[in-house]
Structure formats: C-alpha cells, structure tokens
PDB file of C-alpha atoms in Angstrom:
ATOM      1  CA  MET Y   1      -6.269  31.616-105.377  1.00  0.00           C
ATOM      2  CA  ARG Y   2      -4.470  34.047-107.633  1.00  0.00           C
ATOM      3  CA  LEU Y   3      -4.402  33.129-111.292  1.00  0.00           C
ATOM      4  CA  GLU Y   4      -1.801  34.646-113.559  1.00  0.00           C
ATOM      5  CA  PRO Y   5      -2.123  34.380-117.312  1.00  0.00           C
ATOM      6  CA  PHE Y   6       0.393  32.230-119.127  1.00  0.00           C
ATOM      7  CA  THR Y   7       2.832  34.360-121.085  1.00  0.00           C
ATOM      8  CA  TYR Y   8       5.532  33.263-123.462  1.00  0.00           C
ATOM      9  CA  LYS Y   9       8.480  35.448-122.516  1.00  0.00           C
ATOM     10  CA  SER Y  10      10.071  36.053-125.886  1.00  0.00           C
ATOM     11  CA  ASP Y  11       9.832  38.497-128.762  1.00  0.00           C
ATOM     12  CA  ALA Y  12       9.721  35.653-131.278  1.00  0.00           C
ATOM     13  CA  HIS Y  13       6.600  33.861-132.337  1.00  0.00           C
ATOM     14  CA  LEU Y  14       5.991  30.590-130.537  1.00  0.00           C
ATOM     15  CA  THR Y  15       6.678  28.459-133.614  1.00  0.00           C
ATOM     16  CA  GLU Y  16       9.499  30.596-134.976  1.00  0.00           C
ATOM     17  CA  VAL Y  17      13.017  29.171-134.675  1.00  0.00           C
ATOM     18  CA  PRO Y  18      15.570  31.378-136.455  1.00  0.00           C
ATOM     19  CA  ARG Y  19      18.407  29.736-138.289  1.00  0.00           C
ATOM     20  CA  GLU Y  20      21.858  30.646-137.048  1.00  0.00           C
ATOM     21  CA  PRO Y  21      24.612  31.654-139.477  1.00  0.00           C
ATOM     22  CA  ASP Y  22      27.022  28.888-140.456  1.00  0.00           C
ATOM     23  CA  GLU Y  23      24.498  26.228-139.380  1.00  0.00           C
ATOM     24  CA  SER Y  24      23.900  23.275-141.658  1.00  0.00           C
ATOM     25  CA  LEU Y  25      20.354  22.437-142.655  1.00  0.00           C
ATOM     26  CA  HIS Y  26      20.447  19.163-140.749  1.00  0.00           C
ATOM     27  CA  ASP Y  27      21.672  20.834-137.541  1.00  0.00           C
ATOM     28  CA  TYR Y  28      19.043  23.543-137.904  1.00  0.00           C
ATOM     29  CA  LEU Y  29      16.231  21.015-138.366  1.00  0.00           C
ATOM     30  CA  VAL Y  30      17.366  18.966-135.377  1.00  0.00           C
ATOM     31  CA  ARG Y  31      17.632  22.082-133.194  1.00  0.00           C
ATOM     32  CA  ALA Y  32      14.280  23.443-134.406  1.00  0.00           C
ATOM     33  CA  ASN Y  33      12.604  20.095-133.740  1.00  0.00           C
ATOM     34  CA  ARG Y  34      13.970  19.957-130.178  1.00  0.00           C
ATOM     35  CA  THR Y  35      13.020  23.583-129.553  1.00  0.00           C
ATOM     36  CA  LEU Y  36       9.471  23.035-130.778  1.00  0.00           C
ATOM     37  CA  ILE Y  37       9.132  19.871-128.721  1.00  0.00           C
ATOM     38  CA  ARG Y  38      10.187  21.792-125.592  1.00  0.00           C
ATOM     39  CA  ARG Y  39       7.677  24.534-126.355  1.00  0.00           C
ATOM     40  CA  VAL Y  40       4.868  22.038-126.894  1.00  0.00           C
ATOM     41  CA  ARG Y  41       5.701  20.368-123.577  1.00  0.00           C
ATOM     42  CA  MET Y  42       5.753  23.776-121.888  1.00  0.00           C
ATOM     43  CA  LEU Y  43       2.308  24.555-123.290  1.00  0.00           C
ATOM     44  CA  SER Y  44       0.933  21.175-122.273  1.00  0.00           C
ATOM     45  CA  ARG Y  45       2.234  21.673-118.710  1.00  0.00           C
ATOM     46  CA  ALA Y  46       0.609  25.111-118.588  1.00  0.00           C
ATOM     47  CA  ARG Y  47      -2.656  23.617-119.866  1.00  0.00           C
ATOM     48  CA  ASP Y  48      -2.501  20.852-117.244  1.00  0.00           C
ATOM     49  CA  GLU Y  49      -1.900  23.400-114.498  1.00  0.00           C
ATOM     50  CA  TYR Y  50      -4.868  25.464-115.651  1.00  0.00           C
ATOM     51  CA  GLU Y  51      -7.070  22.361-115.759  1.00  0.00           C
ATOM     52  CA  TYR Y  52      -5.960  21.445-112.231  1.00  0.00           C
ATOM     53  CA  ILE Y  53      -6.741  24.949-110.971  1.00  0.00           C
ATOM     54  CA  GLN Y  54     -10.086  24.931-112.772  1.00  0.00           C
ATOM     55  CA  ALA Y  55     -10.999  21.546-111.273  1.00  0.00           C
ATOM     56  CA  GLY Y  56     -10.229  22.897-107.796  1.00  0.00           C
ATOM     57  CA  GLU Y  57     -12.405  25.939-108.404  1.00  0.00           C
ATOM     58  CA  HIS Y  58     -15.255  23.745-109.651  1.00  0.00           C
ATOM     59  CA  ALA Y  59     -14.974  21.552-106.555  1.00  0.00           C
ATOM     60  CA  ARG Y  60     -15.117  24.614-104.300  1.00  0.00           C
ATOM     61  CA  TRP Y  61     -18.186  25.976-106.076  1.00  0.00           C
ATOM     62  CA  ARG Y  62     -19.878  22.577-105.914  1.00  0.00           C
ATOM     63  CA  ILE Y  63     -19.287  22.273-102.175  1.00  0.00           C
ATOM     64  CA  ASP Y  64     -20.477  25.838-101.520  1.00  0.00           C
ATOM     65  CA  ARG Y  65     -23.660  25.345-103.566  1.00  0.00           C
ATOM     66  CA  MET Y  66     -24.346  22.092-101.755  1.00  0.00           C
ATOM     67  CA  LEU Y  67     -23.941  23.743 -98.353  1.00  0.00           C
ATOM     68  CA  LEU Y  68     -26.206  26.647 -99.300  1.00  0.00           C
ATOM     69  CA  THR Y  69     -28.814  24.311-100.761  1.00  0.00           C
ATOM     70  CA  LEU Y  70     -28.913  22.153 -97.652  1.00  0.00           C
ATOM     71  CA  ALA Y  71     -28.889  25.067 -95.201  1.00  0.00           C
ATOM     72  CA  GLY Y  72     -32.429  26.279 -96.000  1.00  0.00           C
ATOM     73  CA  PRO Y  73     -34.283  23.040 -95.218  1.00  0.00           C
ATOM     74  CA  LEU Y  74     -32.050  22.392 -92.218  1.00  0.00           C
ATOM     75  CA  ILE Y  75     -33.076  25.663 -90.562  1.00  0.00           C
ATOM     76  CA  GLY Y  76     -36.786  24.862 -90.879  1.00  0.00           C
ATOM     77  CA  THR Y  77     -36.203  21.293 -89.725  1.00  0.00           C
ATOM     78  CA  ALA Y  78     -34.208  22.474 -86.725  1.00  0.00           C
ATOM     79  CA  ALA Y  79     -36.995  24.898 -85.783  1.00  0.00           C
ATOM     80  CA  TYR Y  80     -39.625  22.149 -85.970  1.00  0.00           C
ATOM     81  CA  VAL Y  81     -37.461  19.698 -84.020  1.00  0.00           C
ATOM     82  CA  GLY Y  82     -36.951  22.378 -81.367  1.00  0.00           C
ATOM     83  CA  LEU Y  83     -40.690  22.941 -81.104  1.00  0.00           C
ATOM     84  CA  ALA Y  84     -41.370  19.206 -80.971  1.00  0.00           C
ATOM     85  CA  ARG Y  85     -38.755  18.631 -78.257  1.00  0.00           C
ATOM     86  CA  ALA Y  86     -40.290  21.437 -76.225  1.00  0.00           C
ATOM     87  CA  GLY Y  87     -43.718  19.809 -76.593  1.00  0.00           C
ATOM     88  CA  ILE Y  88     -45.239  22.886 -78.232  1.00  0.00           C
ATOM     89  CA  THR Y  89     -46.392  21.036 -81.368  1.00  0.00           C
ATOM     90  CA  GLU Y  90     -48.997  19.091 -79.351  1.00  0.00           C
ATOM     91  CA  ILE Y  91     -50.724  22.125 -77.869  1.00  0.00           C
ATOM     92  CA  ALA Y  92     -50.044  24.945 -80.346  1.00  0.00           C
ATOM     93  CA  ARG Y  93     -52.030  25.793 -83.433  1.00  0.00           C
ATOM     94  CA  PHE Y  94     -50.689  25.133 -86.921  1.00  0.00           C
ATOM     95  CA  GLU Y  95     -50.417  28.880 -87.672  1.00  0.00           C
ATOM     96  CA  PHE Y  96     -48.170  29.439 -84.663  1.00  0.00           C
ATOM     97  CA  ILE Y  97     -45.888  26.540 -85.627  1.00  0.00           C
ATOM     98  CA  ALA Y  98     -45.696  27.774 -89.234  1.00  0.00           C
ATOM     99  CA  GLY Y  99     -44.923  31.310 -88.004  1.00  0.00           C
ATOM    100  CA  VAL Y 100     -42.106  30.089 -85.767  1.00  0.00           C
ATOM    101  CA  ILE Y 101     -40.610  28.057 -88.616  1.00  0.00           C
ATOM    102  CA  ALA Y 102     -40.900  31.050 -90.965  1.00  0.00           C
ATOM    103  CA  PHE Y 103     -39.323  33.330 -88.355  1.00  0.00           C
ATOM    104  CA  ALA Y 104     -36.484  30.815 -87.925  1.00  0.00           C
ATOM    105  CA  GLY Y 105     -36.009  30.794 -91.694  1.00  0.00           C
ATOM    106  CA  LEU Y 106     -35.874  34.601 -91.842  1.00  0.00           C
ATOM    107  CA  THR Y 107     -33.500  34.959 -88.922  1.00  0.00           C
ATOM    108  CA  GLY Y 108     -31.446  32.026 -90.179  1.00  0.00           C
ATOM    109  CA  GLY Y 109     -30.866  33.820 -93.501  1.00  0.00           C
ATOM    110  CA  PRO Y 110     -28.056  36.019 -92.163  1.00  0.00           C
ATOM    111  CA  PHE Y 111     -26.570  32.927 -90.535  1.00  0.00           C
ATOM    112  CA  VAL Y 112     -26.604  31.127 -93.878  1.00  0.00           C
ATOM    113  CA  LEU Y 113     -25.007  34.124 -95.606  1.00  0.00           C
ATOM    114  CA  ALA Y 114     -22.331  34.349 -92.914  1.00  0.00           C
ATOM    115  CA  PHE Y 115     -21.711  30.639 -93.314  1.00  0.00           C
ATOM    116  CA  ALA Y 116     -21.511  31.114 -97.086  1.00  0.00           C
ATOM    117  CA  THR Y 117     -18.699  33.637 -96.649  1.00  0.00           C
ATOM    118  CA  LEU Y 118     -16.968  31.244 -94.274  1.00  0.00           C
ATOM    119  CA  GLY Y 119     -17.609  28.274 -96.582  1.00  0.00           C
ATOM    120  CA  PRO Y 120     -14.921  29.064 -99.182  1.00  0.00           C
ATOM    121  CA  LYS Y 121     -12.299  29.320 -96.444  1.00  0.00           C
ATOM    122  CA  VAL Y 122     -13.285  25.926 -95.064  1.00  0.00           C
ATOM    123  CA  THR Y 123     -13.470  24.306 -98.504  1.00  0.00           C
ATOM    124  CA  ASN Y 124     -10.117  25.847 -99.505  1.00  0.00           C
ATOM    125  CA  TRP Y 125      -8.590  24.352 -96.390  1.00  0.00           C
ATOM    126  CA  LEU Y 126     -10.198  20.948 -97.027  1.00  0.00           C
ATOM    127  CA  LEU Y 127      -9.114  20.859-100.668  1.00  0.00           C
ATOM    128  CA  SER Y 128      -5.568  22.023 -99.907  1.00  0.00           C
ATOM    129  CA  HIS Y 129      -5.329  19.441 -97.130  1.00  0.00           C
ATOM    130  CA  ARG Y 130      -6.574  16.729 -99.513  1.00  0.00           C
ATOM    131  CA  SER Y 131      -4.086  17.741-102.207  1.00  0.00           C
ATOM    132  CA  ARG Y 132      -1.246  17.858 -99.669  1.00  0.00           C
ATOM    133  CA  CYS Y 133      -2.161  14.359 -98.499  1.00  0.00           C
ATOM    134  CA  ASP Y 134      -2.302  13.135-102.101  1.00  0.00           C
ATOM    135  CA  MET Y 135       1.157  14.555-102.786  1.00  0.00           C
ATOM    136  CA  LEU Y 136       2.822  12.999 -99.756  1.00  0.00           C
ATOM    137  CA  PRO Y 137       4.980  10.040-100.683  1.00  0.00           C
ATOM    138  CA  MET Y 138       3.961   6.683 -99.348  1.00  0.00           C
ATOM    139  CA  ARG Y 139       5.706   6.061 -96.063  1.00  0.00           C
ATOM    140  CA  ARG Y 140       7.102   2.719 -95.062  1.00  0.00           C
ATOM    141  CA  ARG Y 141       5.271   0.915 -92.324  1.00  0.00           C
ATOM    142  CA  ARG Y 142       7.497  -0.469 -89.640  1.00  0.00           C
TER     143      ARG Y 142
END
C-alpha cells in the first residue's frame, strides 16, 4: 500500500483566514468560523484515514507473525507424523528420529521464508476482501 503524506495545499497557515476588504466584522467572523470548521473536519478525516491504514498494516503484521511463529513447530510435527505413519519410530533409534526432524526443520526454513514472502500477498487479499464485504450495502432478501 502506498502512503502519501497529508499536505495542506495552500500558502496560508492552516488557522489563518484573511479578512477581505469591505467585509463587516460579523461577516468575517462567520466566514472564518465556517472556514476553520471545514479545515478541522478535513484534518479529522485525514487522521481517520491514517488510523484506518495503520490498523490494516497492524493486522497484516499480526497475521504474518502468527504464520511464521506457527510454521516452525508445524514442520517438526509434520516430520514426526511422517515418520510415525511410515512406522519408522518403532524401529529407529532416537538419534535418527531427532536427526530427521532437525533436517526437516533446516530444509523447511527456505519454505517458511518463501511462504513469508507470499504471506503479505495473501493477507492483503484477505483484508481487502473483508473490507470490500464490509462496505457492500445490505442486499434485500427475496
């Protein structure tokens, strides 16, 4: 996701509202109040958008960390389950079983790293799909 910094596109200061010539004080104060209210709303919308983007980024990082954390034990468990299904755990020595699990962990490392690079794409798709579904209006049931 590409983040662009919020910029106020004006030479004037954000709270500066110049008084026009031939403008009464009352008209100026009313106009300045409305202008400042619009600017505050603009800033609050920008803040809300940044918070929404930040929440999405935090969710992506959380999902990626969870996947990476669970991948390590799953590789060792899968290696042991494979050995047990083959019947090797009943006849093999402990050192051989530990070596096979360690070898599976070492060779599974590149798999985990490849999955970690694929993870953000999957989580981006899941989060964008979830947000699209949340934004869809409720449809009438017939």
